[in-house]
Amino acid sequence: MAFDYEKWLRPNKLPHIWCPGCGHGIVMKGLIRAMETLKLEKENTTIVSGIGCASRLPGYIDCCTLHTAHGRAAAFATGVKMAKPEMNVILVGGDGDGTAIGGNHFIHACRRNIDMTYIIMNNYIYGMTGGQFSPCTPTGHKASTTPYGNPDPGFDIAKLAIGAGATFVARGTAFHANQIDKLITEAIQHKGFSVVEILDDCPTTYGRRNKFKSVIEMMNRLKEVAVPVKAAEKMTAEQLQGKVLTGVLYKEEKAHYTDEYAKVIERAKAAK
Amino acid sequence: MEKKLPKIEIIEKYCKGCHICVEFCPTKVLEMQGFVAAVKNLEACIKCMQCELRCPDFAIKVITE
């Protein structure tokens, strides 16, 4: 049976602003399916975003939403979680918003292990602002500000999140649409800061400059580079060259900030 | 036994013509008609729902019994 997405969408908001073939819509559908699977209540779910193409997502979903300043999704979301610890807080954003402009907020949200879920749609570029290179643009690839090729190595968001202290890190791709909702479901269920990186395609500002002829070619590239974690165990380092691991990459049970802060409140009350 | 066919609904107002559904349909049920996707060969549909799952624009619904 066709999935009822309308239940979670704001009426009269579609069609959305994303370009033809942009994977953000696929990720949004995955998020909606995950929220439906977990039977989240609209009044008890907040989606927070910064600025950018991916950050337009909360505008279409019918629940509590917050569209904030560039890169500051994690900061605002922390505020929401502290004020209402029972709220399910989901952050969405792009690679530029999350790891460059909001990089500091991102690593500290990881470090504090706040019980939130961050979905980063990594399309390797700043799409909305005109195709400038982001920290995730691969070396040698072109952007509007690196017309002769990007000299910098790109960030590995998953490794960054693990290093900074996030307790659940997963990666999927827009091509593997079926996997997206499973990863997001697991991430929301996890107690602690969970990061889900979804490799995405930007046909307009990234594909066009990097000789991808069509959306299909970009989708096929995602299909080719993705290797599930279990399959990678049997592969040699040579075979894994240029590949990206997908699936749940890291999981750890650890005390999380919201619980710890509740204990601080208890201690402060007892001291009076 | 007669095969029960699904109903594939394409919301033309939402379709942006990205070709994803047409390319990734394993049995080539869909085709492009101008700028929007359309059903070409419904008999071949195996109800795998890949088109509905992958459509970034909420434009396809595969309605099965």
Short mmCIF file of C-alpha atoms in Angstrom, two decimals:
data_model
loop_
_atom_site.label_atom_id
_atom_site.label_comp_id
_atom_site.label_asym_id
_atom_site.label_seq_id
_atom_site.Cartn_x
_atom_site.Cartn_y
_atom_site.Cartn_z
CA MET A 1 0.00 0.00 0.00
CA ALA A 2 1.20 3.48 -0.77
CA PHE A 3 2.70 5.20 2.24
CA ASP A 4 0.63 8.10 3.56
CA TYR A 5 3.14 10.96 3.57
CA GLU A 6 0.39 13.60 3.60
CA LYS A 7 -0.22 13.00 7.30
CA TRP A 8 3.21 14.50 8.04
CA LEU A 9 3.26 17.23 5.41
CA ARG A 10 2.03 20.78 5.71
CA PRO A 11 -0.84 21.30 3.27
CA ASN A 12 -0.17 23.57 0.30
CA LYS A 13 3.63 23.54 0.81
CA LEU A 14 4.39 21.17 -2.08
CA PRO A 15 5.97 21.15 -4.61
CA HIS A 16 9.12 21.84 -2.60
CA ILE A 17 11.91 24.20 -3.71
CA TRP A 18 14.56 21.51 -4.32
CA CYS A 19 15.86 21.08 -7.86
CA PRO A 20 14.82 18.15 -10.08
CA GLY A 21 16.67 15.05 -8.90
CA CYS A 22 17.91 16.54 -5.61
CA GLY A 23 18.16 13.80 -2.99
CA HIS A 24 16.91 15.96 -0.12
CA GLY A 25 13.34 14.93 -0.95
CA ILE A 26 14.33 11.26 -0.66
CA VAL A 27 15.88 11.93 2.76
CA MET A 28 12.76 13.82 3.87
CA LYS A 29 10.63 10.81 2.91
CA GLY A 30 12.97 8.56 4.90
CA LEU A 31 12.63 10.84 7.93
CA ILE A 32 8.82 10.82 7.64
CA ARG A 33 8.78 7.00 7.43
CA ALA A 34 11.05 6.79 10.48
CA MET A 35 8.80 9.15 12.48
CA GLU A 36 5.77 7.07 11.48
CA THR A 37 7.52 3.80 12.43
CA LEU A 38 8.34 5.18 15.87
CA LYS A 39 4.81 6.62 16.18
CA LEU A 40 6.17 10.00 17.26
CA GLU A 41 3.62 12.59 18.26
CA LYS A 42 3.64 15.84 16.32
CA GLU A 43 3.39 17.88 19.53
CA ASN A 44 6.35 16.00 20.98
CA THR A 45 8.75 16.22 18.04
CA THR A 46 10.85 19.21 17.06
CA ILE A 47 12.82 19.47 13.84
CA VAL A 48 15.51 22.16 13.96
CA SER A 49 17.54 23.40 11.01
CA GLY A 50 19.98 26.12 10.06
CA ILE A 51 20.22 27.73 6.64
CA GLY A 52 20.66 26.07 3.26
CA CYS A 53 18.85 23.84 0.82
CA ALA A 54 18.66 20.91 3.24
CA SER A 55 17.61 23.26 6.02
CA ARG A 56 14.39 24.07 4.17
CA LEU A 57 13.14 20.62 5.19
CA PRO A 58 11.35 21.58 8.44
CA GLY A 59 9.14 23.98 6.47
CA TYR A 60 7.39 21.05 4.81
CA ILE A 61 6.88 18.77 7.80
CA ASP A 62 3.88 19.22 10.04
CA CYS A 63 5.26 19.05 13.59
CA CYS A 64 7.09 21.51 15.87
CA THR A 65 9.76 23.09 13.67
CA LEU A 66 12.46 25.70 14.10
CA HIS A 67 14.34 27.32 11.22
CA THR A 68 17.30 29.15 12.72
CA ALA A 69 20.49 31.07 11.86
CA HIS A 70 23.18 29.59 9.59
CA GLY A 71 24.99 26.74 11.33
CA ARG A 72 23.21 27.30 14.63
CA ALA A 73 20.79 24.38 14.51
CA ALA A 74 22.71 22.50 17.23
CA ALA A 75 22.73 25.55 19.53
CA PHE A 76 18.98 26.17 19.21
CA ALA A 77 18.21 22.45 19.48
CA THR A 78 20.22 22.25 22.72
CA GLY A 79 17.98 25.00 24.09
CA VAL A 80 14.83 23.12 23.07
CA LYS A 81 16.11 19.89 24.66
CA MET A 82 17.07 21.64 27.91
CA ALA A 83 13.69 23.37 28.20
CA LYS A 84 11.71 20.22 27.32
CA PRO A 85 13.80 17.09 27.96
CA GLU A 86 10.93 14.79 26.92
CA MET A 87 10.87 16.32 23.41
CA ASN A 88 12.25 14.28 20.49
CA VAL A 89 14.70 16.70 18.90
CA ILE A 90 15.85 16.09 15.33
CA LEU A 91 18.34 18.38 13.60
CA VAL A 92 18.65 18.57 9.85
CA GLY A 93 21.13 20.42 7.70
CA GLY A 94 23.67 20.25 4.95
CA ASP A 95 27.41 19.66 5.05
CA GLY A 96 28.30 23.36 4.86
CA ASP A 97 25.79 24.32 7.53
CA GLY A 98 26.78 21.49 9.85
CA THR A 99 30.54 21.16 9.49
CA ALA A 100 31.81 24.59 8.43
CA ILE A 101 29.63 27.42 9.68
CA GLY A 102 28.16 25.30 12.45
CA GLY A 103 31.24 23.13 12.92
CA ASN A 104 31.90 24.35 16.42
CA HIS A 105 28.32 23.81 17.56
CA PHE A 106 28.38 20.38 15.93
CA ILE A 107 31.50 19.08 17.69
CA HIS A 108 30.36 20.39 21.06
CA ALA A 109 26.90 18.86 20.72
CA CYS A 110 28.76 15.57 19.99
CA ARG A 111 31.05 16.07 22.98
CA ARG A 112 28.18 16.74 25.39
CA ASN A 113 26.30 13.70 24.08
CA ILE A 114 22.94 15.49 24.17
CA ASP A 115 20.05 13.15 23.37
CA MET A 116 19.32 14.46 19.87
CA THR A 117 19.56 13.18 16.28
CA TYR A 118 21.48 15.11 13.65
CA ILE A 119 20.77 14.25 10.00
CA ILE A 120 23.48 15.73 7.78
CA MET A 121 22.72 15.70 4.06
CA ASN A 122 26.17 15.75 2.53
CA ASN A 123 25.99 16.95 -1.06
CA TYR A 124 29.66 18.07 -1.10
CA ILE A 125 28.85 21.73 -1.77
CA TYR A 126 27.05 24.89 -0.64
CA GLY A 127 24.06 24.54 -2.96
CA MET A 128 21.78 27.41 -2.06
CA THR A 129 24.38 30.18 -1.88
CA GLY A 130 25.79 29.50 -5.34
CA GLY A 131 27.98 26.40 -5.32
CA GLN A 132 30.91 27.48 -3.15
CA PHE A 133 33.16 24.64 -1.99
CA SER A 134 32.39 23.21 1.44
CA PRO A 135 34.65 21.29 3.85
CA CYS A 136 33.26 18.10 2.30
CA THR A 137 34.11 18.90 -1.32
CA PRO A 138 36.60 16.18 -2.38
CA THR A 139 40.15 17.16 -3.37
CA GLY A 140 40.40 18.23 -6.99
CA HIS A 141 36.68 18.74 -7.48
CA LYS A 142 35.33 22.00 -8.80
CA ALA A 143 33.07 24.54 -7.16
CA SER A 144 32.22 28.13 -8.04
CA THR A 145 35.02 29.33 -5.73
CA THR A 146 37.51 26.63 -6.80
CA PRO A 147 37.24 26.69 -10.63
CA TYR A 148 40.66 24.99 -11.00
CA GLY A 149 39.95 22.22 -8.51
CA ASN A 150 39.72 22.17 -4.73
CA PRO A 151 43.18 21.81 -3.12
CA ASP A 152 41.81 20.85 0.33
CA PRO A 153 41.11 17.32 1.53
CA GLY A 154 37.44 16.81 2.47
CA PHE A 155 36.07 16.14 5.93
CA ASP A 156 34.91 12.65 6.87
CA ILE A 157 31.81 13.63 8.86
CA ALA A 158 31.42 10.20 10.47
CA LYS A 159 35.02 10.16 11.75
CA LEU A 160 34.67 13.75 12.94
CA ALA A 161 31.51 12.86 14.89
CA ILE A 162 33.09 9.74 16.44
CA GLY A 163 36.20 11.69 17.37
CA ALA A 164 34.16 14.48 18.93
CA GLY A 165 32.23 12.03 21.12
CA ALA A 166 28.93 11.24 19.38
CA THR A 167 27.61 7.88 20.60
CA PHE A 168 25.76 6.77 17.47
CA VAL A 169 27.13 7.39 13.97
CA ALA A 170 25.63 6.02 10.78
CA ARG A 171 25.93 6.71 7.10
CA GLY A 172 23.57 6.13 4.20
CA THR A 173 23.08 7.43 0.69
CA ALA A 174 20.16 8.97 -1.16
CA PHE A 175 20.34 6.06 -3.61
CA HIS A 176 19.73 3.47 -0.88
CA ALA A 177 16.37 4.98 0.01
CA ASN A 178 15.16 1.90 1.83
CA GLN A 179 18.02 2.10 4.32
CA ILE A 180 17.54 5.77 5.22
CA ASP A 181 14.46 5.30 7.41
CA LYS A 182 16.03 2.31 9.18
CA LEU A 183 19.15 4.31 10.07
CA ILE A 184 17.11 7.31 11.20
CA THR A 185 14.78 5.10 13.26
CA GLU A 186 17.74 3.55 15.06
CA ALA A 187 19.33 6.98 15.55
CA ILE A 188 16.18 8.46 17.13
CA GLN A 189 15.83 5.43 19.43
CA HIS A 190 19.43 5.79 20.59
CA LYS A 191 19.89 7.67 23.87
CA GLY A 192 22.62 10.20 23.25
CA PHE A 193 23.86 12.30 20.35
CA SER A 194 23.34 10.42 17.11
CA VAL A 195 24.65 11.53 13.73
CA VAL A 196 23.27 10.19 10.45
CA GLU A 197 25.21 11.31 7.41
CA ILE A 198 23.35 10.83 4.14
CA LEU A 199 25.45 11.16 0.99
CA ASP A 200 23.37 13.19 -1.39
CA ASP A 201 23.47 14.49 -4.92
CA CYS A 202 23.38 18.12 -6.01
CA PRO A 203 22.90 18.03 -9.77
CA THR A 204 22.62 21.79 -10.15
CA THR A 205 25.70 23.26 -8.48
CA TYR A 206 27.95 20.23 -7.96
CA GLY A 207 27.10 17.76 -10.74
CA ARG A 208 27.13 20.35 -13.49
CA ARG A 209 30.65 21.56 -12.58
CA ASN A 210 32.09 18.09 -12.06
CA LYS A 211 31.09 16.50 -15.36
CA PHE A 212 28.18 14.45 -14.13
CA LYS A 213 25.92 14.33 -17.15
CA SER A 214 22.69 13.61 -15.29
CA VAL A 215 21.00 12.94 -11.98
CA ILE A 216 21.09 9.23 -12.85
CA GLU A 217 24.87 9.33 -13.22
CA MET A 218 25.15 10.94 -9.77
CA MET A 219 22.81 8.35 -8.25
CA ASN A 220 24.81 5.54 -9.86
CA ARG A 221 28.01 7.00 -8.41
CA LEU A 222 26.45 6.84 -4.93
CA LYS A 223 25.52 3.23 -5.65
CA GLU A 224 29.08 2.41 -6.72
CA VAL A 225 30.98 4.06 -3.85
CA ALA A 226 28.76 2.75 -1.04
CA VAL A 227 29.93 -0.43 0.69
CA PRO A 228 27.95 -1.83 3.65
CA VAL A 229 30.05 -2.19 6.83
CA LYS A 230 29.61 -5.97 6.93
CA ALA A 231 30.70 -6.42 3.30
CA ALA A 232 33.74 -4.20 3.93
CA GLU A 233 35.05 -6.61 6.61
CA LYS A 234 35.76 -9.16 3.90
CA MET A 235 37.39 -6.68 1.54
CA THR A 236 41.06 -5.73 1.25
CA ALA A 237 42.35 -2.19 1.70
CA GLU A 238 42.96 -2.08 -2.03
CA GLN A 239 39.38 -2.97 -2.83
CA LEU A 240 38.14 -0.35 -0.39
CA GLN A 241 40.09 2.43 -2.11
CA GLY A 242 37.68 5.23 -3.01
CA LYS A 243 34.73 3.49 -1.34
CA VAL A 244 32.58 4.84 1.46
CA LEU A 245 31.28 2.67 4.29
CA THR A 246 27.54 2.72 4.92
CA GLY A 247 25.38 1.43 7.74
CA VAL A 248 25.81 1.86 11.49
CA LEU A 249 29.48 2.79 11.91
CA TYR A 250 29.66 3.36 15.65
CA LYS A 251 27.43 2.77 18.65
CA GLU A 252 28.13 3.21 22.33
CA GLU A 253 25.96 3.44 25.44
CA LYS A 254 27.09 6.33 27.61
CA ALA A 255 25.59 8.74 30.12
CA HIS A 256 23.91 11.53 28.21
CA TYR A 257 23.69 15.22 28.94
CA THR A 258 19.95 15.49 29.57
CA ASP A 259 20.05 12.84 32.32
CA GLU A 260 23.25 14.27 33.80
CA TYR A 261 21.78 17.76 33.88
CA ALA A 262 18.66 16.47 35.65
CA LYS A 263 21.02 15.14 38.36
CA VAL A 264 22.62 18.59 38.65
CA ILE A 265 19.15 20.08 39.19
CA GLU A 266 18.47 17.48 41.91
CA ARG A 267 21.77 18.28 43.63
CA ALA A 268 21.07 22.01 43.50
CA LYS A 269 17.61 21.47 45.02
CA ALA A 270 19.04 19.29 47.80
CA ALA A 271 21.70 21.90 48.66
CA LYS A 272 19.06 24.55 49.49
CA MET B 1 -5.11 -16.77 -11.69
CA GLU B 2 -5.51 -13.24 -12.88
CA LYS B 3 -2.75 -10.90 -11.74
CA LYS B 4 -3.99 -7.99 -9.67
CA LEU B 5 -2.53 -4.79 -11.03
CA PRO B 6 -1.69 -1.86 -8.79
CA LYS B 7 -2.77 1.67 -9.52
CA ILE B 8 0.15 4.02 -10.14
CA GLU B 9 -0.86 7.58 -9.46
CA ILE B 10 1.43 10.33 -10.75
CA ILE B 11 0.78 13.80 -9.43
CA GLU B 12 1.85 15.89 -12.41
CA LYS B 13 1.75 19.10 -10.41
CA TYR B 14 4.58 17.80 -8.20
CA CYS B 15 6.69 15.95 -10.82
CA LYS B 16 9.86 17.84 -11.78
CA GLY B 17 10.94 15.38 -14.47
CA CYS B 18 14.16 14.13 -12.84
CA HIS B 19 13.96 10.69 -14.57
CA ILE B 20 14.80 8.80 -11.31
CA CYS B 21 11.61 6.70 -11.34
CA VAL B 22 11.95 5.89 -15.05
CA GLU B 23 15.62 4.84 -14.77
CA PHE B 24 15.41 2.81 -11.57
CA CYS B 25 12.19 0.90 -12.33
CA PRO B 26 13.44 -2.70 -12.72
CA THR B 27 10.70 -3.62 -15.20
CA LYS B 28 10.50 -0.33 -17.15
CA VAL B 29 6.91 0.44 -16.30
CA LEU B 30 7.34 4.20 -16.51
CA GLU B 31 8.41 6.59 -19.24
CA MET B 32 8.80 10.32 -19.68
CA GLN B 33 6.01 12.06 -21.53
CA GLY B 34 7.31 15.56 -22.10
CA PHE B 35 8.53 16.87 -18.76
CA VAL B 36 6.60 14.49 -16.51
CA ALA B 37 6.68 10.76 -15.79
CA ALA B 38 3.83 8.61 -17.05
CA VAL B 39 2.80 4.95 -16.88
CA LYS B 40 3.72 3.09 -20.08
CA ASN B 41 3.38 -0.59 -19.26
CA LEU B 42 1.38 -1.26 -16.09
CA GLU B 43 1.23 -5.02 -16.74
CA ALA B 44 4.95 -5.31 -16.07
CA CYS B 45 4.69 -3.75 -12.57
CA ILE B 46 5.94 -6.06 -9.81
CA LYS B 47 4.89 -3.68 -6.99
CA CYS B 48 8.44 -3.25 -5.73
CA MET B 49 7.58 0.35 -4.81
CA GLN B 50 11.04 1.60 -5.84
CA CYS B 51 9.53 4.49 -7.81
CA GLU B 52 7.44 5.64 -4.86
CA LEU B 53 10.39 5.23 -2.50
CA ARG B 54 12.87 7.13 -4.68
CA CYS B 55 10.68 9.95 -6.01
CA PRO B 56 12.14 13.05 -4.33
CA ASP B 57 9.04 15.08 -5.11
CA PHE B 58 6.21 13.04 -3.50
CA ALA B 59 4.77 12.68 -7.01
CA ILE B 60 4.25 8.90 -7.23
CA LYS B 61 1.88 6.67 -5.31
CA VAL B 62 1.68 2.94 -5.96
CA ILE B 63 -1.71 1.87 -4.67
CA THR B 64 -2.01 -1.88 -4.09
CA GLU B 65 -4.86 -3.78 -2.50
#
